[in-house]
């Protein structure tokens, strides 16, 4: 009798997991991930990279189409809707982060929202259908990363969402569409040949495409599997298969579904309070703490002219070591910039990465004073890293603070109130207040939703005609208070 392969055990998990496998904890945590991903996605639709990918995607058309979030008058074929919405989620590096390191939601959620309104289904896709498929997609990503020691650290070669995210997308789509075990296996095999993007494109406009492509390619792999395309039946077992992406790859069969424990039940995600690489959040936390010694009621401004040196003790993560960033994307991946901006301004916000802020003369001067050290105990892992910051004044006085865990990390989770506050701030850039509040309500009760079309209708946002009518009826208001709408 032939032993079951690792690949087949993954296909069996995708095919076999049912709604009754979902725990209360899994439902609660995944609903938080969904709400946060939608919010950062709406905010991301205002970015330059989102505009470029939507302009490109306009050349594609089909008989079926799906919503581009926040754009009621613009639809795309489902694979390209998933692509641009995935790009939006990661366009500002504001999306959730897991351990081992990846952004699990952005490659999965856009696939499910695109599919839920595209394909005829009787009965309709429910909120529980979406939650199950979402968690299957996340689970596959986590299981694959646990097969390699390399994957447990902040990446050095491949950007993880481009690798495991592509398979997570295929797994979620396969589950949502009810594929057979054999078709689930083929979708995974096809997805592996779509996977992978180098970490060298971090801190550029291309990095958000990694998640958009993962969403799109995973969906394409699923469609091709439905059509009968075949791949290697042991793709996840082989060093020359999925193992090509990770050193020390050692895959194992998955436990029986009877004893299935979700990884998300054991390991929560981190939610970001500002749009930048997760490792910079320890830097901001430590910098805000040490700033309190230097900015007092008697001295309201940070005394930049009195600073001799700023020393950051951080892990050695080369692609977040950017002494003099010259773009918003480099600033989001710069330990040095986040430290200096926090010291000058007291906190980091969305506008902190506007190029005018990055290029401020006082920032440039302060950046010259930053030095890095990499203590041997400070490993490049989101589960264990820390940041220690020491500021030495010209008179020799030194102040030191350390952050082991920032607010939003899984050890110090964002409250539901603050998560909703973040969502409101992000989504309100594209949606009216009523739609924002309705989305919060729908996601909070997603497991009770009988028809996912209720969710996808809200994702469209109000039409241009609706807004024009609303604005004309508000002529008594000061026009500077009205929301600004961008048309593609």
Short mmCIF file of C-alpha atoms in Angstrom, two decimals:
data_model
loop_
_atom_site.label_atom_id
_atom_site.label_comp_id
_atom_site.label_asym_id
_atom_site.label_seq_id
_atom_site.Cartn_x
_atom_site.Cartn_y
_atom_site.Cartn_z
CA UNK A 1 0.00 0.00 0.00
CA UNK A 2 1.40 3.37 -1.05
CA UNK A 3 1.94 5.79 1.84
CA UNK A 4 -0.02 9.04 1.71
CA UNK A 5 2.09 11.97 0.55
CA UNK A 6 2.39 15.33 2.30
CA UNK A 7 0.76 16.90 -0.74
CA UNK A 8 -2.20 14.55 -0.46
CA UNK A 9 -2.54 15.28 3.26
CA UNK A 10 -2.79 19.00 2.48
CA UNK A 11 -5.39 18.35 -0.19
CA UNK A 12 -7.26 16.19 2.29
CA UNK A 13 -7.22 18.98 4.87
CA UNK A 14 -8.49 21.55 2.35
CA UNK A 15 -11.22 19.25 1.13
CA UNK A 16 -12.14 17.79 4.50
CA UNK A 17 -12.33 20.77 6.87
CA UNK A 18 -15.93 21.73 7.61
CA UNK A 19 -17.74 24.59 9.28
CA UNK A 20 -18.03 22.58 12.48
CA UNK A 21 -14.22 22.56 12.72
CA UNK A 22 -14.26 26.34 13.26
CA UNK A 23 -13.81 27.29 16.91
CA UNK A 24 -15.13 30.43 18.58
CA UNK A 25 -11.56 31.69 18.89
CA UNK A 26 -10.84 31.13 15.20
CA UNK A 27 -14.03 32.92 14.16
CA UNK A 28 -13.25 35.88 16.41
CA UNK A 29 -9.63 36.22 15.29
CA UNK A 30 -10.36 35.80 11.58
CA UNK A 31 -13.16 38.39 11.70
CA UNK A 32 -10.64 40.87 13.13
CA UNK A 33 -8.25 40.04 10.30
CA UNK A 34 -10.99 40.49 7.70
CA UNK A 35 -12.08 43.86 9.09
CA UNK A 36 -8.51 45.15 9.25
CA UNK A 37 -7.70 43.93 5.73
CA UNK A 38 -10.76 45.63 4.29
CA UNK A 39 -9.84 48.88 6.00
CA UNK A 40 -6.23 48.98 4.81
CA UNK A 41 -7.47 47.88 1.38
CA UNK A 42 -9.84 50.84 1.14
CA UNK A 43 -7.06 53.18 2.22
CA UNK A 44 -4.73 51.57 -0.32
CA UNK A 45 -7.07 52.37 -3.21
CA UNK A 46 -5.82 55.94 -2.99
CA UNK A 47 -2.17 55.04 -3.63
CA UNK A 48 -0.14 55.51 -6.77
CA UNK A 49 0.65 51.80 -7.10
CA UNK A 50 -3.07 50.93 -6.92
CA UNK A 51 -3.80 53.47 -9.66
CA UNK A 52 -1.11 51.94 -11.88
CA UNK A 53 -2.30 48.35 -11.49
CA UNK A 54 -5.94 49.29 -12.09
CA UNK A 55 -4.98 51.17 -15.24
CA UNK A 56 -3.13 48.08 -16.43
CA UNK A 57 -5.97 45.71 -15.49
CA UNK A 58 -8.49 47.67 -17.57
CA UNK A 59 -7.23 45.94 -20.70
CA UNK A 60 -8.82 42.67 -19.50
CA UNK A 61 -12.49 41.85 -19.73
CA UNK A 62 -14.78 38.83 -19.46
CA UNK A 63 -18.44 37.91 -19.24
CA UNK A 64 -18.15 37.78 -15.45
CA UNK A 65 -16.80 40.53 -13.25
CA UNK A 66 -16.18 41.38 -9.62
CA UNK A 67 -16.05 44.49 -7.47
CA UNK A 68 -12.97 46.62 -7.09
CA UNK A 69 -13.27 47.74 -3.48
CA UNK A 70 -14.56 51.26 -3.08
CA UNK A 71 -15.10 51.73 -6.84
CA UNK A 72 -18.79 51.13 -7.61
CA UNK A 73 -18.48 52.05 -11.29
CA UNK A 74 -15.40 49.93 -12.02
CA UNK A 75 -15.43 46.11 -12.23
CA UNK A 76 -12.86 43.59 -13.43
CA UNK A 77 -12.70 39.88 -14.22
CA UNK A 78 -12.52 38.03 -10.89
CA UNK A 79 -8.82 37.19 -11.12
CA UNK A 80 -7.95 40.84 -11.79
CA UNK A 81 -10.34 42.13 -9.14
CA UNK A 82 -8.51 39.86 -6.67
CA UNK A 83 -5.20 41.17 -8.04
CA UNK A 84 -5.91 44.89 -7.63
CA UNK A 85 -7.66 44.44 -4.27
CA UNK A 86 -4.69 42.38 -3.04
CA UNK A 87 -2.34 45.15 -4.18
CA UNK A 88 -4.49 47.68 -2.32
CA UNK A 89 -4.27 45.67 0.92
CA UNK A 90 -0.45 45.68 0.86
CA UNK A 91 0.15 48.96 -0.95
CA UNK A 92 1.16 50.77 2.26
CA UNK A 93 2.45 47.77 4.26
CA UNK A 94 -0.42 48.34 6.72
CA UNK A 95 -1.82 44.78 6.69
CA UNK A 96 -1.62 42.06 9.34
CA UNK A 97 1.56 40.08 10.01
CA UNK A 98 1.87 36.54 11.37
CA UNK A 99 4.58 34.31 12.80
CA UNK A 100 6.34 32.67 11.04
CA UNK A 101 6.63 35.87 9.07
CA UNK A 102 4.05 36.53 6.39
CA UNK A 103 1.00 38.70 5.65
CA UNK A 104 -1.70 36.02 5.66
CA UNK A 105 -4.93 37.85 4.83
CA UNK A 106 -4.14 39.90 1.73
CA UNK A 107 -3.67 36.92 -0.59
CA UNK A 108 -6.88 35.22 0.58
CA UNK A 109 -9.65 37.72 1.33
CA UNK A 110 -9.68 39.42 -2.13
CA UNK A 111 -10.07 35.98 -3.74
CA UNK A 112 -13.14 35.16 -1.68
CA UNK A 113 -14.88 38.51 -2.15
CA UNK A 114 -14.30 38.25 -5.91
CA UNK A 115 -15.60 34.68 -6.12
CA UNK A 116 -18.59 35.24 -3.84
CA UNK A 117 -20.27 37.65 -6.25
CA UNK A 118 -19.12 36.10 -9.51
CA UNK A 119 -20.18 32.50 -9.58
CA UNK A 120 -23.80 31.30 -9.38
CA UNK A 121 -24.42 29.23 -6.28
CA UNK A 122 -27.56 27.76 -4.78
CA UNK A 123 -27.75 28.22 -1.91
CA UNK A 124 -25.74 31.44 -1.84
CA UNK A 125 -22.28 31.63 -0.28
CA UNK A 126 -22.79 32.35 3.42
CA UNK A 127 -20.62 34.16 5.92
CA UNK A 128 -19.63 30.81 7.40
CA UNK A 129 -18.59 29.60 3.93
CA UNK A 130 -16.35 32.63 3.65
CA UNK A 131 -14.93 32.22 7.16
CA UNK A 132 -14.15 28.55 6.54
CA UNK A 133 -12.41 29.18 3.21
CA UNK A 134 -10.53 32.16 4.65
CA UNK A 135 -9.22 30.08 7.53
CA UNK A 136 -8.29 27.18 5.25
CA UNK A 137 -6.23 29.61 3.16
CA UNK A 138 -4.51 31.00 6.25
CA UNK A 139 -3.94 27.52 7.73
CA UNK A 140 -2.20 26.24 4.60
CA UNK A 141 0.21 29.19 4.71
CA UNK A 142 1.08 28.58 8.34
CA UNK A 143 1.50 24.83 7.97
CA UNK A 144 3.90 25.26 5.05
CA UNK A 145 6.06 27.78 6.91
CA UNK A 146 6.41 25.43 9.87
CA UNK A 147 8.28 22.98 7.63
CA UNK A 148 11.37 25.19 7.47
CA UNK A 149 13.59 26.77 10.10
CA UNK A 150 14.42 29.53 7.63
CA UNK A 151 10.75 30.53 7.41
CA UNK A 152 10.59 31.30 11.14
CA UNK A 153 12.88 34.33 10.71
CA UNK A 154 12.31 37.60 8.93
CA UNK A 155 12.93 36.66 5.26
CA UNK A 156 16.19 37.10 3.39
CA UNK A 157 15.45 35.57 -0.04
CA UNK A 158 11.77 35.29 -0.98
CA UNK A 159 8.93 37.52 0.20
CA UNK A 160 6.73 34.97 2.05
CA UNK A 161 3.29 36.13 0.80
CA UNK A 162 4.46 35.53 -2.75
CA UNK A 163 5.28 31.94 -1.82
CA UNK A 164 2.86 30.62 0.81
CA UNK A 165 0.25 33.26 -0.06
CA UNK A 166 -0.13 31.84 -3.56
CA UNK A 167 -0.89 28.40 -2.13
CA UNK A 168 -3.15 29.92 0.52
CA UNK A 169 -5.11 31.63 -2.24
CA UNK A 170 -5.46 28.37 -4.17
CA UNK A 171 -6.51 26.52 -1.01
CA UNK A 172 -9.13 29.15 -0.10
CA UNK A 173 -10.55 29.21 -3.63
CA UNK A 174 -10.60 25.40 -3.79
CA UNK A 175 -12.47 25.21 -0.49
CA UNK A 176 -14.92 27.96 -1.41
CA UNK A 177 -15.74 26.31 -4.73
CA UNK A 178 -16.06 22.82 -3.25
CA UNK A 179 -13.32 21.10 -5.27
CA UNK A 180 -12.71 17.38 -4.90
CA UNK A 181 -9.64 16.16 -3.04
CA UNK A 182 -7.89 15.40 -6.33
CA UNK A 183 -8.64 18.87 -7.73
CA UNK A 184 -7.43 20.47 -4.50
CA UNK A 185 -4.13 18.64 -4.91
CA UNK A 186 -3.81 19.76 -8.53
CA UNK A 187 -4.56 23.38 -7.57
CA UNK A 188 -1.70 23.29 -5.05
CA UNK A 189 0.69 21.81 -7.61
CA UNK A 190 -0.19 24.44 -10.21
CA UNK A 191 0.07 27.23 -7.62
CA UNK A 192 3.64 26.26 -6.74
CA UNK A 193 4.68 27.06 -10.32
CA UNK A 194 3.14 30.52 -9.89
CA UNK A 195 4.83 31.23 -6.55
CA UNK A 196 7.83 33.28 -5.48
CA UNK A 197 9.14 36.86 -5.60
CA UNK A 198 12.52 38.13 -4.37
CA UNK A 199 12.81 40.19 -1.20
CA UNK A 200 15.01 42.64 -3.15
CA UNK A 201 11.82 44.30 -4.39
CA UNK A 202 10.85 45.21 -0.83
CA UNK A 203 10.65 48.99 -0.29
CA UNK A 204 9.55 49.55 -3.89
CA UNK A 205 6.21 49.93 -5.65
CA UNK A 206 6.58 46.34 -6.84
CA UNK A 207 6.32 44.78 -3.36
CA UNK A 208 2.49 45.19 -3.14
CA UNK A 209 2.24 43.23 -6.40
CA UNK A 210 3.54 40.19 -4.52
CA UNK A 211 0.27 39.89 -2.64
CA UNK A 212 -1.88 40.90 -5.61
CA UNK A 213 -0.18 38.26 -7.73
CA UNK A 214 -0.53 35.64 -4.98
CA UNK A 215 -4.28 36.26 -4.90
CA UNK A 216 -4.60 36.20 -8.69
CA UNK A 217 -2.31 33.23 -9.33
CA UNK A 218 -3.91 31.08 -6.64
CA UNK A 219 -7.32 31.69 -8.18
CA UNK A 220 -5.96 30.94 -11.65
CA UNK A 221 -4.42 27.69 -10.36
CA UNK A 222 -7.83 26.70 -9.01
CA UNK A 223 -9.60 27.45 -12.28
CA UNK A 224 -6.98 25.47 -14.22
CA UNK A 225 -7.37 22.52 -11.85
CA UNK A 226 -11.13 22.61 -12.45
CA UNK A 227 -10.40 22.40 -16.18
CA UNK A 228 -8.28 19.28 -15.65
CA UNK A 229 -4.73 20.67 -15.70
CA UNK A 230 -2.37 18.45 -13.75
CA UNK A 231 0.85 18.97 -11.81
CA UNK A 232 3.27 16.91 -9.75
CA UNK A 233 1.31 14.82 -7.26
CA UNK A 234 4.09 15.18 -4.68
CA UNK A 235 4.85 18.88 -5.16
CA UNK A 236 4.92 19.62 -1.41
CA UNK A 237 7.04 16.57 -0.62
CA UNK A 238 10.00 17.44 -2.81
CA UNK A 239 13.04 19.63 -2.31
CA UNK A 240 12.78 20.37 -6.02
CA UNK A 241 9.08 21.25 -5.55
CA UNK A 242 7.87 23.62 -2.84
CA UNK A 243 11.13 22.94 -0.98
CA UNK A 244 12.99 25.01 -3.58
CA UNK A 245 11.81 28.14 -1.75
CA UNK A 246 13.15 27.26 1.70
CA UNK A 247 16.38 25.87 3.11
CA UNK A 248 16.14 22.96 5.58
CA UNK A 249 12.73 22.08 4.21
CA UNK A 250 11.36 19.09 6.11
CA UNK A 251 7.68 18.45 5.34
CA UNK A 252 5.47 16.14 7.38
CA UNK A 253 2.03 14.64 6.96
CA UNK A 254 -0.69 16.66 8.66
CA UNK A 255 -2.58 15.30 11.68
CA UNK A 256 -5.96 13.69 11.22
CA UNK A 257 -8.88 16.08 10.87
CA UNK A 258 -10.38 14.43 13.95
CA UNK A 259 -7.61 16.05 15.99
CA UNK A 260 -7.20 19.20 13.90
CA UNK A 261 -5.99 22.27 15.80
CA UNK A 262 -5.92 25.55 13.89
CA UNK A 263 -2.59 27.36 13.93
CA UNK A 264 -4.44 30.67 14.26
CA UNK A 265 -5.89 29.36 17.53
CA UNK A 266 -2.34 28.91 18.79
CA UNK A 267 -0.71 31.98 17.20
CA UNK A 268 -2.54 35.27 16.68
CA UNK A 269 -1.51 37.95 14.16
CA UNK A 270 -0.14 41.44 14.79
CA UNK A 271 -2.13 44.51 13.71
CA UNK A 272 -0.20 47.65 12.80
CA UNK A 273 -0.92 51.13 14.11
CA UNK A 274 0.97 52.78 11.25
CA UNK A 275 1.83 51.66 7.69
CA UNK A 276 5.37 50.31 7.76
CA UNK A 277 7.34 47.09 8.13
CA UNK A 278 6.44 45.34 11.37
CA UNK A 279 9.98 45.45 12.77
CA UNK A 280 9.86 49.26 12.77
CA UNK A 281 7.01 49.17 15.30
CA UNK A 282 9.43 48.17 18.07
CA UNK A 283 11.61 51.13 17.04
CA UNK A 284 8.70 53.57 17.20
CA UNK A 285 7.65 52.23 20.60
CA UNK A 286 11.14 52.61 22.07
CA UNK A 287 11.66 56.03 20.46
CA UNK A 288 8.37 57.35 21.86
CA UNK A 289 9.43 56.16 25.33
CA UNK A 290 12.85 57.81 25.26
CA UNK A 291 11.40 61.03 23.79
CA UNK A 292 9.62 61.68 27.10
CA UNK A 293 12.97 62.54 28.70
CA UNK A 294 13.64 65.19 26.08
CA UNK A 295 10.25 66.76 25.39
CA UNK A 296 8.71 68.21 28.54
CA UNK A 297 6.12 70.86 29.42
CA UNK A 298 9.01 73.31 29.65
CA UNK A 299 10.52 72.20 26.30
CA UNK A 300 7.74 71.42 23.82
CA UNK A 301 9.96 70.65 20.78
CA UNK A 302 12.42 67.81 20.38
CA UNK A 303 15.92 69.30 20.86
CA UNK A 304 17.45 67.96 17.67
CA UNK A 305 20.39 70.40 17.82
CA UNK A 306 21.44 68.98 21.19
CA UNK A 307 21.68 65.39 19.95
CA UNK A 308 25.12 63.89 19.50
CA UNK A 309 24.14 60.31 18.65
CA UNK A 310 21.11 58.01 18.32
CA UNK A 311 21.98 54.34 18.78
CA UNK A 312 19.50 51.62 17.77
CA UNK A 313 20.11 48.08 19.00
CA UNK A 314 18.05 45.97 16.62
CA UNK A 315 18.23 42.68 14.70
CA UNK A 316 20.26 42.50 11.52
CA UNK A 317 17.53 42.86 8.87
CA UNK A 318 19.22 44.34 5.84
CA UNK A 319 16.16 45.32 3.84
CA UNK A 320 14.89 47.45 6.75
CA UNK A 321 18.32 49.07 7.21
CA UNK A 322 17.95 52.21 5.08
CA UNK A 323 20.00 55.11 6.49
CA UNK A 324 18.70 57.73 4.06
CA UNK A 325 15.40 56.70 2.47
CA UNK A 326 14.36 58.76 -0.53
CA UNK A 327 10.83 57.45 -1.19
CA UNK A 328 7.75 56.63 0.86
CA UNK A 329 8.32 52.90 0.29
CA UNK A 330 11.93 53.08 1.49
CA UNK A 331 10.83 55.09 4.53
CA UNK A 332 8.34 52.33 5.42
CA UNK A 333 11.31 49.95 5.45
CA UNK A 334 13.75 52.09 7.41
CA UNK A 335 14.57 51.59 11.08
CA UNK A 336 16.37 54.91 10.95
CA UNK A 337 13.55 56.97 9.49
CA UNK A 338 10.89 55.62 11.84
CA UNK A 339 13.13 56.41 14.84
CA UNK A 340 13.82 59.97 13.70
CA UNK A 341 10.23 60.72 12.70
CA UNK A 342 8.96 59.45 16.07
CA UNK A 343 11.50 61.52 17.96
CA UNK A 344 10.60 64.68 16.02
CA UNK A 345 6.83 64.27 15.90
CA UNK A 346 5.97 62.11 18.90
CA UNK A 347 4.18 59.44 16.87
CA UNK A 348 3.97 57.83 13.42
CA UNK A 349 0.83 58.19 11.31
CA UNK A 350 -0.23 57.62 7.71
CA UNK A 351 1.01 61.09 6.59
CA UNK A 352 4.43 60.41 8.18
CA UNK A 353 5.41 58.64 4.96
CA UNK A 354 4.37 61.35 2.54
CA UNK A 355 7.45 62.33 0.61
CA UNK A 356 7.33 65.90 1.94
CA UNK A 357 7.66 64.50 5.47
CA UNK A 358 10.44 62.11 4.50
CA UNK A 359 12.45 64.91 2.88
CA UNK A 360 12.22 67.41 5.74
CA UNK A 361 15.63 69.03 6.42
CA UNK A 362 15.37 68.30 10.17
CA UNK A 363 14.79 64.60 9.37
CA UNK A 364 17.82 64.52 7.07
CA UNK A 365 19.99 66.08 9.76
CA UNK A 366 18.81 63.70 12.45
CA UNK A 367 19.34 60.67 10.21
CA UNK A 368 23.06 61.50 10.06
CA UNK A 369 23.29 60.88 13.80
CA UNK A 370 21.78 57.36 13.78
CA UNK A 371 23.99 54.33 14.34
CA UNK A 372 22.97 50.67 14.44
CA UNK A 373 24.15 47.78 16.58
CA UNK A 374 23.05 44.16 16.23
CA UNK A 375 23.29 42.38 19.60
CA UNK A 376 23.77 38.62 19.14
CA UNK A 377 20.71 37.87 21.29
CA UNK A 378 18.47 40.08 19.16
CA UNK A 379 17.37 37.57 16.53
CA UNK A 380 15.40 38.49 13.38
CA UNK A 381 12.14 36.94 14.50
CA UNK A 382 8.85 38.78 15.03
CA UNK A 383 8.30 36.59 18.09
CA UNK A 384 11.49 37.50 19.95
CA UNK A 385 13.08 40.69 18.58
CA UNK A 386 13.44 43.87 20.60
CA UNK A 387 14.61 47.43 20.07
CA UNK A 388 16.77 49.38 22.48
CA UNK A 389 17.42 53.04 21.75
CA UNK A 390 20.04 55.24 23.41
CA UNK A 391 20.19 58.98 22.80
CA UNK A 392 23.39 60.77 23.77
CA UNK A 393 23.33 64.56 24.09
CA UNK A 394 26.28 66.82 23.30
CA UNK A 395 26.88 67.28 27.03
CA UNK A 396 27.37 63.52 27.38
CA UNK A 397 24.01 62.70 28.99
CA UNK A 398 22.51 59.45 27.69
CA UNK A 399 18.90 58.26 27.87
CA UNK A 400 17.98 54.65 27.07
CA UNK A 401 14.66 52.86 26.59
CA UNK A 402 13.74 49.42 25.30
CA UNK A 403 10.67 47.89 23.66
CA UNK A 404 10.11 44.15 23.89
CA UNK A 405 6.50 44.25 22.72
CA UNK A 406 4.50 47.05 21.09
CA UNK A 407 0.75 47.59 21.26
CA UNK A 408 -0.78 45.60 18.40
CA UNK A 409 1.63 42.66 18.67
CA UNK A 410 0.01 39.32 19.50
CA UNK A 411 1.42 39.55 23.03
CA UNK A 412 -0.26 42.94 23.50
CA UNK A 413 -3.25 42.74 21.12
CA UNK A 414 -5.11 45.72 19.74
CA UNK A 415 -8.46 46.08 21.49
CA UNK A 416 -11.59 45.61 19.43
CA UNK A 417 -12.39 49.28 20.01
CA UNK A 418 -9.02 50.38 18.62
CA UNK A 419 -9.24 47.92 15.72
CA UNK A 420 -12.60 49.45 14.74
CA UNK A 421 -11.12 52.92 15.18
CA UNK A 422 -8.34 52.00 12.74
CA UNK A 423 -10.90 50.59 10.29
CA UNK A 424 -13.03 53.74 10.47
CA UNK A 425 -10.03 55.99 9.84
CA UNK A 426 -8.91 53.92 6.84
CA UNK A 427 -12.25 53.06 5.23
CA UNK A 428 -13.67 56.56 5.59
CA UNK A 429 -11.13 57.76 3.03
CA UNK A 430 -13.28 56.03 0.39
CA UNK A 431 -16.66 55.26 1.96
CA UNK A 432 -19.43 57.27 3.55
CA UNK A 433 -20.00 56.95 7.29
CA UNK A 434 -23.11 54.76 6.97
CA UNK A 435 -21.31 52.24 4.76
CA UNK A 436 -18.33 52.14 7.13
CA UNK A 437 -20.58 51.41 10.11
CA UNK A 438 -22.60 48.84 8.17
CA UNK A 439 -19.40 47.01 7.23
CA UNK A 440 -18.31 46.86 10.86
CA UNK A 441 -21.70 45.39 11.79
CA UNK A 442 -21.69 42.84 8.96
CA UNK A 443 -18.16 41.62 9.73
CA UNK A 444 -18.86 41.44 13.47
CA UNK A 445 -21.79 39.10 12.70
CA UNK A 446 -20.25 37.40 9.68
CA UNK A 447 -20.96 33.89 10.94
CA UNK A 448 -24.70 34.73 10.92
CA UNK A 449 -24.70 36.15 7.36
CA UNK A 450 -26.80 34.01 5.03
CA UNK A 451 -25.71 35.66 1.78
CA UNK A 452 -22.26 37.14 1.13
CA UNK A 453 -23.75 39.52 -1.44
CA UNK A 454 -24.69 41.71 1.53
CA UNK A 455 -20.96 42.14 2.18
CA UNK A 456 -19.88 42.60 -1.45
CA UNK A 457 -22.55 45.28 -2.04
CA UNK A 458 -21.05 47.28 0.80
CA UNK A 459 -17.53 46.84 -0.60
CA UNK A 460 -18.54 48.72 -3.74
CA UNK A 461 -19.23 51.90 -1.85
CA UNK A 462 -21.69 54.54 -3.07
CA UNK A 463 -21.88 55.25 -6.79
CA UNK A 464 -20.73 58.49 -8.34
CA UNK A 465 -24.38 59.37 -8.97
CA UNK A 466 -25.26 58.70 -5.33
CA UNK A 467 -22.44 60.94 -4.17
CA UNK A 468 -23.31 63.70 -6.63
CA UNK A 469 -26.88 63.65 -5.36
CA UNK A 470 -25.70 63.67 -1.75
CA UNK A 471 -23.31 66.56 -2.31
CA UNK A 472 -25.90 68.68 -4.10
CA UNK A 473 -28.20 68.31 -1.10
CA UNK A 474 -25.43 69.49 1.24
CA UNK A 475 -24.77 72.85 -0.36
CA UNK A 476 -25.16 74.62 2.98
CA UNK A 477 -22.00 72.92 4.30
CA UNK A 478 -18.50 74.33 3.98
CA UNK A 479 -17.07 72.61 0.88
CA UNK A 480 -13.71 72.10 2.58
CA UNK A 481 -15.33 69.55 4.90
CA UNK A 482 -16.67 67.35 2.12
CA UNK A 483 -14.94 64.08 1.22
CA UNK A 484 -12.82 64.00 -1.89
CA UNK A 485 -13.55 61.30 -4.44
CA UNK A 486 -11.08 59.94 -6.92
CA UNK A 487 -12.26 58.45 -10.21
CA UNK A 488 -10.22 56.00 -12.24
#
